Amino acid sequence: MIKKRLLVLVLSLLMVLGLCTGIASAFADEAEIPTIEDEMGPSHSAREDTYSAGSASGDRGFGDDSWMSPWHNKAYGPDLGNWWDDYGYVHYSIGGQNVAEIWVDVHKRARYVFGDIMVFGWGSRNYVAPIKIEEEDESDEYVRMHYTYVIPTSWTALRVVFTSFNIGDITNDMQALTKVKIYYSEQTPAAQNFVYVDDCGHAHGETRGDAWNLDFTREDARLVGDPGRIVVKAGGQTEAYVQYNVYGYDTMIAYFYHNVDLDDTKPPIFLYYHDSTFITDVSSYEQVFETIEPDEESGLWGISIVVFKLDDVVEGDWMRITLKKQIDGNKVELGKVELFNSEYFDAGKQIAFTKLTRALLQVDEAEYSDEKFSEIIGYYNSAYESLLAAQASEVEDILDEAIENMAGVMNLEEEFEYTKQQKKAELQAYVDALNEQDYTEDNWALIQAALEEGLDAIENATSISKIIEAYEEAIDEIDSVEKIPADEEEEEEEQQDAGCSCSSVVNPFQLWTVIIIFAAAFIMLFRKRVQ
């Protein structure tokens, strides 16, 4: 009996010891996977390296915080083929973490055309795409973007590459890194229903499943409005393709840029869908095709937009875009591909963002005053916000109104002519409101001369500031002409009164005579009544 009790006691102690060891091991494992949080101050213990970027701080509408800005401006964003080419990055030593969250402030004018940040790792699968992209907050000039990544636990290091590539006149802080958080989670975040965008640079994540005979170009980026495009590789082959795995998507939009007028015909491309058993041309599925012709005035290339929609959301299949090689200097290039679930996103709305951005790219800032260009940006930002919240039925009206408003803003030449006519009219109205009787004949002639000189000066002015200057000088000249003094006006009125007929003046003798006659008549009338 004693032996049995001792055996039970020993077994119990072993079980308790094993449980304690397991708990201790769990705590040890948790302790070995620290959370890294970097708020982009000048230094950070977990930040192993910083390259081609510097730390700054202040309040850009989100409260006082710090950010990393790249030192070099580029005409294109980072990708797998060039990310070491003087792009800014921050580098962290990690081990065991499986989630990375990154916050970036993006300039509003580039909020829909910027290239995403890139996250690389040392270990298996050296690049990951975000599973979630959110717009968390915005200020007057910036939008704070929040990216979430699920990363392999085998990674020993993580690098965030960001840029400040040029879009129009935006050359500084187009992307500013504000926070990095790397940690371990028992439950990794679920992928959000969001639009997957392939900007057709070298980089791609799990969604681009295959590619063949492709090359990449960034030539004419300003005229295209897209920093990276896919083309057929030079050589003997006349075709190329890019292929996308389908994970919960049913719609693909492909944007093709061309430097020639396609005369409303489709670009020389083919779309295919593979449903795990066979490949079909997408002609049997719903398609929407739209062409925006090249703009001769701004030099912008044309855009052909193809929407490919499956019958249902699918998993594990793929969609393929095949390009045909061009000749004789004609160019048709694949600039952007968007994949999404039509239950959550509308194709018309996605295309509207591209059209809105194109309308902004057509604007040459040098042709507008600062005030008028800010007015255009205001219309753009307002329309963007409205489109985000719009129902599908509202998109077309919002876009049309925004483009009309942006096009209606006067450029420098129009503003110059408008200001000239406005100030001439104001000067004429100012003189017309004066009373000629308030001036002597000679002084009134001076006012008319000042008016004529002012109108001529405004007409011959060479800038808006010169117009304003001529107008103000004319007003000052007119105001300097003396009016007839007030005491002289009173004397003139008295002289006019003195010049009236003297027969209208009654003297005292005549007045008493009238009174006596009326009194006598009254007495006689009274006596008759008494009798």
Coordinates of C-alpha atoms in Angstrom, one line a residue:
M1 CA 0.0 0.0 0.0
I2 CA 2.8 2.3 0.9
K3 CA 4.6 1.5 -2.4
K4 CA 1.4 2.3 -4.3
R5 CA 1.1 5.7 -2.5
L6 CA 4.8 6.4 -3.2
L7 CA 4.3 5.5 -6.9
V8 CA 1.2 7.8 -7.2
L9 CA 3.1 10.6 -5.4
V10 CA 6.1 10.2 -7.8
L11 CA 3.9 10.2 -10.8
S12 CA 2.0 13.3 -9.6
L13 CA 5.3 15.1 -9.0
L14 CA 6.5 14.2 -12.5
M15 CA 3.2 15.4 -14.0
V16 CA 3.5 18.7 -12.1
L17 CA 7.1 19.1 -13.1
G18 CA 6.2 18.4 -16.7
L19 CA 3.4 21.0 -16.6
C20 CA 5.7 23.6 -15.1
T21 CA 8.3 22.8 -17.6
G22 CA 5.8 23.2 -20.4
I23 CA 4.6 26.5 -19.0
A24 CA 8.1 27.7 -18.5
S25 CA 8.9 26.7 -22.1
A26 CA 5.9 28.6 -23.4
F27 CA 6.9 31.7 -21.5
A28 CA 10.4 31.3 -22.8
D29 CA 9.2 30.9 -26.4
E30 CA 7.0 34.0 -26.0
A31 CA 10.0 35.9 -24.5
E32 CA 12.1 34.9 -27.4
I33 CA 9.8 36.6 -29.9
P34 CA 9.8 40.3 -28.9
T35 CA 7.6 42.9 -30.4
I36 CA 9.5 45.6 -32.4
E37 CA 8.0 49.0 -32.5
D38 CA 9.9 51.8 -34.3
E39 CA 8.3 55.3 -34.5
M40 CA 11.0 56.6 -36.8
G41 CA 13.0 58.7 -34.4
P42 CA 16.7 59.4 -35.2
S43 CA 17.7 56.1 -33.6
H44 CA 16.2 52.8 -32.6
S45 CA 17.9 49.8 -31.0
A46 CA 16.1 47.3 -33.2
R47 CA 16.7 49.2 -36.4
E48 CA 19.8 47.6 -37.6
D49 CA 20.3 49.8 -40.6
T50 CA 18.9 53.0 -42.3
Y51 CA 19.9 53.8 -45.8
S52 CA 19.4 56.9 -48.0
A53 CA 16.8 58.4 -45.6
G54 CA 16.7 60.8 -42.7
S55 CA 14.5 61.3 -39.7
A56 CA 12.4 64.4 -39.3
S57 CA 9.6 65.4 -36.9
G58 CA 6.7 67.8 -36.5
D59 CA 3.0 68.0 -37.0
R60 CA 1.7 67.4 -40.5
G61 CA -1.9 67.1 -39.3
F62 CA -1.6 63.9 -37.3
G63 CA 0.0 65.4 -34.1
D64 CA 3.6 65.6 -33.3
D65 CA 5.5 62.6 -34.5
S66 CA 8.6 61.5 -36.5
W67 CA 9.0 60.1 -40.0
M68 CA 11.6 58.8 -42.4
S69 CA 12.0 60.7 -45.7
P70 CA 14.1 59.4 -48.6
W71 CA 17.0 61.5 -49.7
H72 CA 16.6 60.8 -53.4
N73 CA 13.8 61.5 -55.8
K74 CA 13.0 59.0 -58.6
A75 CA 10.9 58.9 -61.7
Y76 CA 9.7 55.4 -60.7
G77 CA 9.0 53.3 -57.6
P78 CA 11.1 50.5 -56.1
D79 CA 10.7 46.9 -57.3
L80 CA 12.6 43.6 -57.2
G81 CA 14.8 44.7 -60.0
N82 CA 16.0 48.0 -58.6
W83 CA 15.2 48.3 -54.9
W84 CA 18.9 48.7 -54.0
D85 CA 19.2 51.7 -56.3
D86 CA 19.4 54.5 -53.8
Y87 CA 15.9 54.0 -52.4
G88 CA 15.4 54.7 -48.8
Y89 CA 15.0 51.8 -46.4
V90 CA 15.0 50.7 -42.8
H91 CA 16.3 47.3 -41.9
Y92 CA 15.5 45.1 -38.8
S93 CA 16.8 41.9 -37.3
I94 CA 13.9 39.6 -36.5
G95 CA 13.2 36.0 -35.7
G96 CA 9.9 34.2 -35.1
Q97 CA 7.6 37.1 -35.7
N98 CA 4.8 36.5 -38.2
V99 CA 3.1 39.9 -38.6
A100 CA 4.4 43.3 -39.7
E101 CA 2.3 46.5 -39.7
I102 CA 3.6 49.6 -41.4
W103 CA 2.3 53.2 -41.5
V104 CA 3.1 55.5 -44.3
D105 CA 2.0 59.1 -44.9
V106 CA 1.3 59.6 -48.6
H107 CA 0.9 63.0 -50.3
K108 CA -2.8 63.5 -51.3
R109 CA -1.9 64.3 -54.8
A110 CA -0.3 60.9 -55.2
R111 CA -2.7 58.9 -53.1
Y112 CA -3.9 56.8 -56.0
V113 CA -0.9 56.8 -58.3
F114 CA 1.9 56.1 -55.9
G115 CA 3.8 52.8 -55.8
D116 CA 3.3 50.8 -52.6
I117 CA 6.1 50.3 -50.2
M118 CA 8.0 47.1 -50.5
V119 CA 8.7 44.6 -47.7
F120 CA 11.6 42.1 -48.2
G121 CA 12.9 39.4 -45.9
W122 CA 16.0 37.3 -45.5
G123 CA 15.0 33.6 -45.6
S124 CA 12.4 31.8 -47.7
R125 CA 10.1 33.8 -50.0
N126 CA 11.9 37.1 -50.0
Y127 CA 9.0 39.3 -50.8
V128 CA 5.4 39.5 -49.4
A129 CA 2.4 41.5 -50.5
P130 CA 0.1 43.2 -48.0
I131 CA -3.0 41.3 -46.9
K132 CA -4.7 44.6 -45.8
I133 CA -4.4 48.2 -46.9
E134 CA -6.3 50.9 -45.0
E135 CA -6.6 54.7 -45.0
E136 CA -6.5 55.5 -41.3
D137 CA -6.5 59.3 -41.2
E138 CA -5.9 62.3 -43.3
S139 CA -4.7 65.9 -43.0
D140 CA -4.8 68.9 -45.4
E141 CA -2.0 67.4 -47.5
Y142 CA -1.4 63.8 -46.4
V143 CA -3.2 60.5 -46.1
R144 CA -1.9 58.0 -43.4
M145 CA -1.9 54.5 -45.0
H146 CA -1.7 51.4 -42.8
Y147 CA -0.3 48.2 -44.4
T148 CA -0.5 44.7 -42.8
Y149 CA 1.7 41.8 -43.8
V150 CA 1.9 38.2 -42.8
I151 CA 5.5 37.3 -42.9
P152 CA 7.3 33.9 -42.7
T153 CA 8.6 33.0 -39.2
S154 CA 11.8 31.8 -40.9
W155 CA 12.8 35.3 -41.8
T156 CA 15.9 36.5 -40.0
A157 CA 15.7 40.1 -41.2
L158 CA 13.0 42.5 -42.6
R159 CA 13.6 45.5 -44.8
V160 CA 11.0 48.2 -45.7
V161 CA 11.8 50.1 -48.9
F162 CA 10.1 53.3 -49.7
T163 CA 10.5 56.2 -52.1
S164 CA 9.9 59.8 -53.0
F165 CA 9.6 59.4 -56.8
N166 CA 8.4 62.4 -58.8
I167 CA 4.8 62.8 -59.8
G168 CA 4.3 66.2 -61.5
D169 CA 5.8 68.7 -59.1
I170 CA 5.6 66.4 -56.1
T171 CA 9.3 65.7 -55.3
N172 CA 9.5 65.6 -51.5
D173 CA 7.9 63.4 -48.9
M174 CA 5.6 61.7 -51.3
Q175 CA 5.9 58.7 -49.1
A176 CA 7.1 59.2 -45.5
L177 CA 7.5 56.2 -43.2
T178 CA 6.0 56.9 -39.8
K179 CA 5.9 53.6 -37.9
V180 CA 6.9 49.9 -38.1
K181 CA 5.6 47.2 -35.8
I182 CA 6.8 43.6 -36.1
Y183 CA 5.4 41.0 -33.7
Y184 CA 4.1 37.4 -33.2
S185 CA 0.4 36.6 -33.2
E186 CA -1.2 33.3 -32.4
Q187 CA -4.0 34.3 -34.8
T188 CA -2.7 36.0 -37.9
P189 CA -4.9 38.8 -39.4
A190 CA -7.4 37.7 -42.0
A191 CA -7.1 39.1 -45.4
Q192 CA -9.4 42.1 -45.9
N193 CA -11.5 42.4 -49.0
F194 CA -9.5 44.9 -50.9
V195 CA -8.3 45.7 -54.4
Y196 CA -5.1 43.9 -55.3
V197 CA -3.1 46.2 -57.5
D198 CA -0.2 45.0 -59.6
D199 CA 1.6 48.2 -60.8
C200 CA 3.5 46.1 -63.3
G201 CA 6.9 46.7 -62.0
H202 CA 9.3 43.8 -61.3
A203 CA 7.9 43.1 -57.9
H204 CA 5.0 40.8 -57.3
G205 CA 3.7 38.7 -54.4
E206 CA 1.7 35.5 -54.3
T207 CA -1.0 36.8 -56.6
R208 CA 1.1 37.0 -59.8
G209 CA 1.5 33.3 -60.4
D210 CA 3.4 33.2 -63.6
A211 CA 5.0 35.4 -66.3
W212 CA 6.7 34.7 -69.6
N213 CA 8.9 36.7 -72.0
L214 CA 8.2 40.0 -70.2
D215 CA 10.2 43.1 -70.0
F216 CA 9.6 46.3 -67.9
T217 CA 9.8 49.9 -69.0
R218 CA 9.6 53.2 -67.3
E219 CA 10.1 55.4 -70.3
D220 CA 7.8 58.3 -70.8
A221 CA 6.4 57.8 -67.3
R222 CA 5.2 61.4 -67.2
L223 CA 3.2 61.0 -70.4
V224 CA 1.8 57.7 -69.5
G225 CA 0.9 58.6 -65.9
D226 CA 2.1 55.2 -64.6
P227 CA 5.6 54.6 -63.4
G228 CA 6.0 51.0 -64.5
R229 CA 4.6 49.0 -67.5
I230 CA 5.0 45.5 -68.9
V231 CA 6.1 45.0 -72.6
V232 CA 7.1 42.1 -74.8
K233 CA 10.8 41.3 -74.3
A234 CA 13.0 42.2 -77.3
G235 CA 14.0 39.2 -79.4
G236 CA 12.5 36.6 -81.6
Q237 CA 9.3 36.0 -79.6
T238 CA 6.3 38.1 -80.5
E239 CA 4.1 37.4 -77.4
A240 CA 4.4 37.7 -73.6
Y241 CA 2.0 37.0 -70.8
V242 CA 1.4 37.7 -67.1
Q243 CA -0.8 35.4 -65.1
Y244 CA -2.6 36.0 -61.8
N245 CA -3.8 33.4 -59.2
V246 CA -7.4 34.0 -58.2
Y247 CA -8.1 34.1 -54.5
G248 CA -11.6 35.2 -53.7
Y249 CA -11.8 37.5 -56.8
D250 CA -14.2 37.6 -59.7
T251 CA -13.2 40.7 -61.5
M252 CA -10.0 41.9 -63.2
I253 CA -9.4 45.4 -64.7
A254 CA -6.4 45.8 -67.0
Y255 CA -5.1 49.2 -68.1
F256 CA -3.2 49.4 -71.3
Y257 CA -1.4 52.6 -72.4
H258 CA -0.8 53.4 -76.0
N259 CA 0.9 56.2 -77.9
V260 CA -1.3 55.8 -81.0
D261 CA -5.0 56.3 -81.6
L262 CA -6.6 52.8 -81.7
D263 CA -9.7 54.1 -83.4
D264 CA -12.0 52.6 -80.7
T265 CA -10.6 49.1 -81.4
K266 CA -9.3 46.8 -78.7
P267 CA -5.5 46.7 -78.1
P268 CA -3.7 43.7 -79.4
I269 CA -4.0 41.7 -76.3
F270 CA -5.8 38.4 -75.3
L271 CA -7.3 37.5 -72.0
Y272 CA -7.7 33.9 -70.8
Y273 CA -9.2 32.2 -67.8
H274 CA -8.2 28.8 -66.4
D275 CA -10.7 27.0 -64.3
S276 CA -8.5 24.1 -63.2
T277 CA -9.5 21.9 -66.1
F278 CA -9.1 24.0 -69.3
I279 CA -8.2 27.4 -70.7
T280 CA -10.8 29.6 -72.3
D281 CA -10.8 32.9 -74.1
V282 CA -12.7 35.4 -72.0
S283 CA -15.1 36.3 -74.8
S284 CA -17.6 34.0 -73.2
Y285 CA -17.6 36.1 -70.0
E286 CA -18.8 39.6 -69.3
Q287 CA -16.4 42.3 -70.5
V288 CA -16.4 46.1 -70.5
F289 CA -14.1 47.9 -72.9
E290 CA -13.4 51.6 -72.9
T291 CA -10.8 53.8 -74.6
I292 CA -9.5 57.2 -73.6
E293 CA -7.7 58.5 -76.7
P294 CA -4.2 60.2 -76.5
D295 CA -4.3 63.8 -75.5
E296 CA -2.4 65.9 -78.1
E297 CA -2.2 69.1 -76.0
S298 CA -0.7 67.5 -72.9
G299 CA 1.0 64.6 -74.7
L300 CA -0.5 62.0 -72.5
W301 CA -0.9 58.6 -74.0
G302 CA -4.2 57.0 -74.5
I303 CA -5.7 54.4 -72.1
S304 CA -7.6 51.2 -73.0
I305 CA -9.4 49.7 -70.1
V306 CA -10.7 46.1 -70.1
V307 CA -12.9 44.7 -67.4
F308 CA -13.0 40.9 -67.2
K309 CA -15.7 39.5 -64.9
L310 CA -16.2 35.8 -64.0
D311 CA -19.6 34.4 -63.1
D312 CA -18.7 33.7 -59.5
V313 CA -15.9 34.3 -57.0
V314 CA -13.3 31.5 -57.5
E315 CA -10.3 30.1 -55.6
G316 CA -7.2 28.6 -57.0
D317 CA -7.7 29.3 -60.7
W318 CA -5.9 31.9 -62.7
M319 CA -6.4 34.7 -65.3
R320 CA -3.9 35.5 -68.0
I321 CA -3.1 38.6 -70.1
T322 CA -1.2 38.0 -73.3
L323 CA 0.5 40.9 -75.1
K324 CA 1.4 41.1 -78.7
K325 CA 4.6 42.8 -79.9
Q326 CA 4.3 46.2 -81.6
I327 CA 6.1 47.5 -84.6
D328 CA 7.0 50.8 -86.3
G329 CA 7.2 52.7 -83.0
N330 CA 3.7 52.0 -81.9
K331 CA 3.5 51.1 -78.3
V332 CA 0.8 49.3 -76.3
E333 CA 1.9 48.6 -72.7
L334 CA 0.3 47.0 -69.7
G335 CA 0.4 49.5 -67.0
K336 CA -1.8 48.3 -64.1
V337 CA -3.9 45.3 -63.2
E338 CA -6.6 45.3 -60.4
L339 CA -8.2 42.2 -59.0
F340 CA -11.1 42.3 -56.6
N341 CA -14.5 40.9 -55.5
S342 CA -17.4 42.7 -57.1
E343 CA -19.5 42.2 -54.0
Y344 CA -17.3 44.8 -52.3
F345 CA -16.0 46.9 -55.1
D346 CA -17.5 48.4 -58.3
A347 CA -15.5 48.3 -61.5
G348 CA -16.9 51.7 -62.6
K349 CA -15.7 53.3 -59.4
Q350 CA -12.2 51.8 -59.8
I351 CA -12.0 53.2 -63.4
A352 CA -13.3 56.5 -62.2
F353 CA -10.3 56.9 -59.9
T354 CA -8.0 56.4 -62.9
K355 CA -10.0 58.9 -65.0
L356 CA -9.9 61.4 -62.1
T357 CA -6.1 61.0 -61.8
R358 CA -5.7 61.4 -65.5
A359 CA -7.6 64.7 -65.4
L360 CA -5.1 65.9 -62.8
L361 CA -2.1 64.8 -64.8
Q362 CA -3.4 66.8 -67.8
V363 CA -3.0 69.9 -65.7
D364 CA 0.3 71.8 -66.2
E365 CA 0.9 73.6 -62.9
A366 CA 3.1 76.1 -64.6
E367 CA 0.1 77.4 -66.5
Y368 CA -1.8 78.4 -63.3
S369 CA -1.4 80.8 -60.5
D370 CA -0.9 79.2 -57.1
E371 CA -4.4 80.2 -56.0
K372 CA -6.0 78.6 -59.1
F373 CA -3.9 75.5 -59.0
S374 CA -4.9 75.0 -55.3
E375 CA -8.5 75.3 -56.5
I376 CA -7.9 72.4 -58.9
I377 CA -6.3 70.3 -56.2
G378 CA -9.3 71.0 -54.0
Y379 CA -11.7 69.7 -56.7
Y380 CA -9.6 66.6 -57.1
N381 CA -9.5 65.8 -53.4
S382 CA -13.2 66.5 -52.9
A383 CA -14.1 64.2 -55.8
Y384 CA -11.8 61.5 -54.5
E385 CA -13.5 61.6 -51.1
S386 CA -16.9 61.6 -52.7
L387 CA -16.0 58.6 -54.9
L388 CA -14.8 56.6 -51.9
A389 CA -18.2 56.9 -50.3
A390 CA -20.3 56.9 -53.5
Q391 CA -22.8 54.3 -54.6
A392 CA -22.3 52.9 -58.1
S393 CA -25.2 55.0 -59.4
E394 CA -23.5 58.2 -58.2
V395 CA -20.0 57.6 -59.6
E396 CA -20.5 59.0 -63.1
D397 CA -22.1 62.3 -61.9
I398 CA -19.3 62.8 -59.3
L399 CA -16.6 62.2 -61.9
D400 CA -18.2 64.4 -64.6
E401 CA -18.7 67.3 -62.1
A402 CA -15.1 67.0 -60.9
I403 CA -13.6 67.0 -64.4
E404 CA -15.8 69.9 -65.4
N405 CA -14.8 71.9 -62.3
M406 CA -11.1 71.2 -62.8
A407 CA -11.3 72.1 -66.5
G408 CA -13.2 75.3 -65.7
V409 CA -10.5 76.8 -63.5
M410 CA -8.9 79.7 -65.3
N411 CA -5.3 79.3 -66.3
L412 CA -2.9 82.2 -66.3
E413 CA -3.8 83.4 -69.7
E414 CA -7.5 83.2 -69.0
E415 CA -7.1 84.7 -65.6
F416 CA -5.1 87.5 -67.1
E417 CA -7.7 88.4 -69.6
Y418 CA -10.5 88.0 -67.1
T419 CA -8.8 90.3 -64.6
K420 CA -8.1 92.9 -67.3
Q421 CA -11.8 93.1 -68.3
Q422 CA -12.9 93.0 -64.7
K423 CA -10.7 95.9 -63.6
K424 CA -11.7 98.0 -66.7
A425 CA -15.3 97.5 -65.8
E426 CA -14.8 98.3 -62.2
L427 CA -12.9 101.5 -63.1
Q428 CA -15.6 102.6 -65.5
A429 CA -18.3 101.9 -62.8
Y430 CA -16.4 103.8 -60.2
V431 CA -16.4 106.9 -62.4
D432 CA -20.0 106.4 -63.5
A433 CA -21.0 106.5 -59.8
L434 CA -19.5 110.0 -59.3
N435 CA -21.8 113.1 -59.5
E436 CA -20.6 115.5 -62.2
Q437 CA -22.3 118.4 -60.2
D438 CA -19.8 117.9 -57.4
Y439 CA -16.9 119.1 -59.6
T440 CA -16.0 122.1 -61.6
E441 CA -15.9 121.8 -65.3
D442 CA -12.2 121.7 -65.4
N443 CA -11.9 119.1 -62.6
W444 CA -14.5 116.9 -64.2
A445 CA -12.4 116.9 -67.4
L446 CA -9.4 115.8 -65.2
I447 CA -11.5 112.8 -64.0
Q448 CA -12.4 111.8 -67.5
A449 CA -8.7 112.0 -68.5
A450 CA -7.7 109.9 -65.6
L451 CA -10.3 107.3 -66.6
E452 CA -9.0 107.1 -70.1
E453 CA -5.4 106.8 -69.0
G454 CA -6.3 104.1 -66.5
L455 CA -8.2 102.1 -69.1
D456 CA -5.3 102.3 -71.5
A457 CA -2.8 101.3 -68.8
I458 CA -4.9 98.3 -67.8
E459 CA -5.3 97.3 -71.5
N460 CA -1.5 97.5 -72.0
A461 CA -0.5 95.8 -68.7
T462 CA 1.6 92.7 -69.2
S463 CA 0.7 90.8 -66.0
I464 CA -2.1 90.4 -63.5
S465 CA 0.0 92.4 -60.9
K466 CA 0.5 95.2 -63.5
I467 CA -3.3 95.3 -64.1
I468 CA -4.0 95.6 -60.4
E469 CA -1.3 98.3 -60.1
A470 CA -2.7 100.3 -63.1
Y471 CA -6.2 100.1 -61.6
E472 CA -5.2 101.3 -58.2
E473 CA -3.2 104.1 -59.6
A474 CA -6.2 105.3 -61.7
I475 CA -8.4 105.2 -58.6
D476 CA -5.9 107.2 -56.6
E477 CA -5.6 109.8 -59.5
I478 CA -9.4 110.2 -59.7
D479 CA -9.7 110.5 -55.9
S480 CA -7.1 113.2 -55.9
V481 CA -9.3 115.5 -58.0
E482 CA -10.9 118.2 -55.8
K483 CA -14.6 118.5 -55.5
I484 CA -16.4 121.9 -55.2
P485 CA -16.2 122.9 -51.5
A486 CA -19.3 122.5 -49.5
D487 CA -19.5 126.3 -48.5
E488 CA -19.4 127.3 -52.1
E489 CA -22.3 125.0 -52.9
E490 CA -24.3 126.7 -50.1
E491 CA -23.6 130.1 -51.5
E492 CA -24.7 129.0 -54.9
E493 CA -28.0 127.7 -53.4
E494 CA -28.5 131.1 -51.6
Q495 CA -27.9 133.0 -54.8
Q496 CA -30.5 130.8 -56.6
D497 CA -33.0 131.5 -53.8
A498 CA -32.3 135.3 -54.0
G499 CA -32.9 135.2 -57.7
C500 CA -36.6 134.3 -57.3
S501 CA -39.6 136.7 -58.0
C502 CA -40.0 139.5 -55.4
S503 CA -43.8 139.5 -55.9
S504 CA -43.9 136.3 -53.9
V505 CA -42.5 138.0 -50.8
V506 CA -45.3 139.4 -48.4
N507 CA -44.4 142.6 -46.4
P508 CA -45.9 143.3 -42.9
F509 CA -48.3 146.1 -44.2
Q510 CA -49.9 143.8 -46.7
L511 CA -50.3 141.2 -44.0
W512 CA -52.1 143.5 -41.6
T513 CA -54.4 144.7 -44.4
V514 CA -55.5 141.1 -45.1
I515 CA -56.1 140.4 -41.4
I516 CA -58.3 143.6 -41.0
I517 CA -60.4 142.7 -44.1
F518 CA -61.0 139.2 -42.8
A519 CA -61.9 140.5 -39.3
A520 CA -64.4 143.0 -40.7
A521 CA -66.1 140.4 -42.9
F522 CA -66.4 138.1 -39.9
I523 CA -68.1 140.8 -37.7
M524 CA -70.6 141.6 -40.4
L525 CA -71.5 138.0 -40.8
F526 CA -71.9 137.6 -37.1
R527 CA -74.3 140.6 -36.9
K528 CA -76.5 139.2 -39.6
R529 CA -76.9 135.9 -37.8
V530 CA -77.8 137.7 -34.6
Q531 CA -80.6 139.8 -36.2

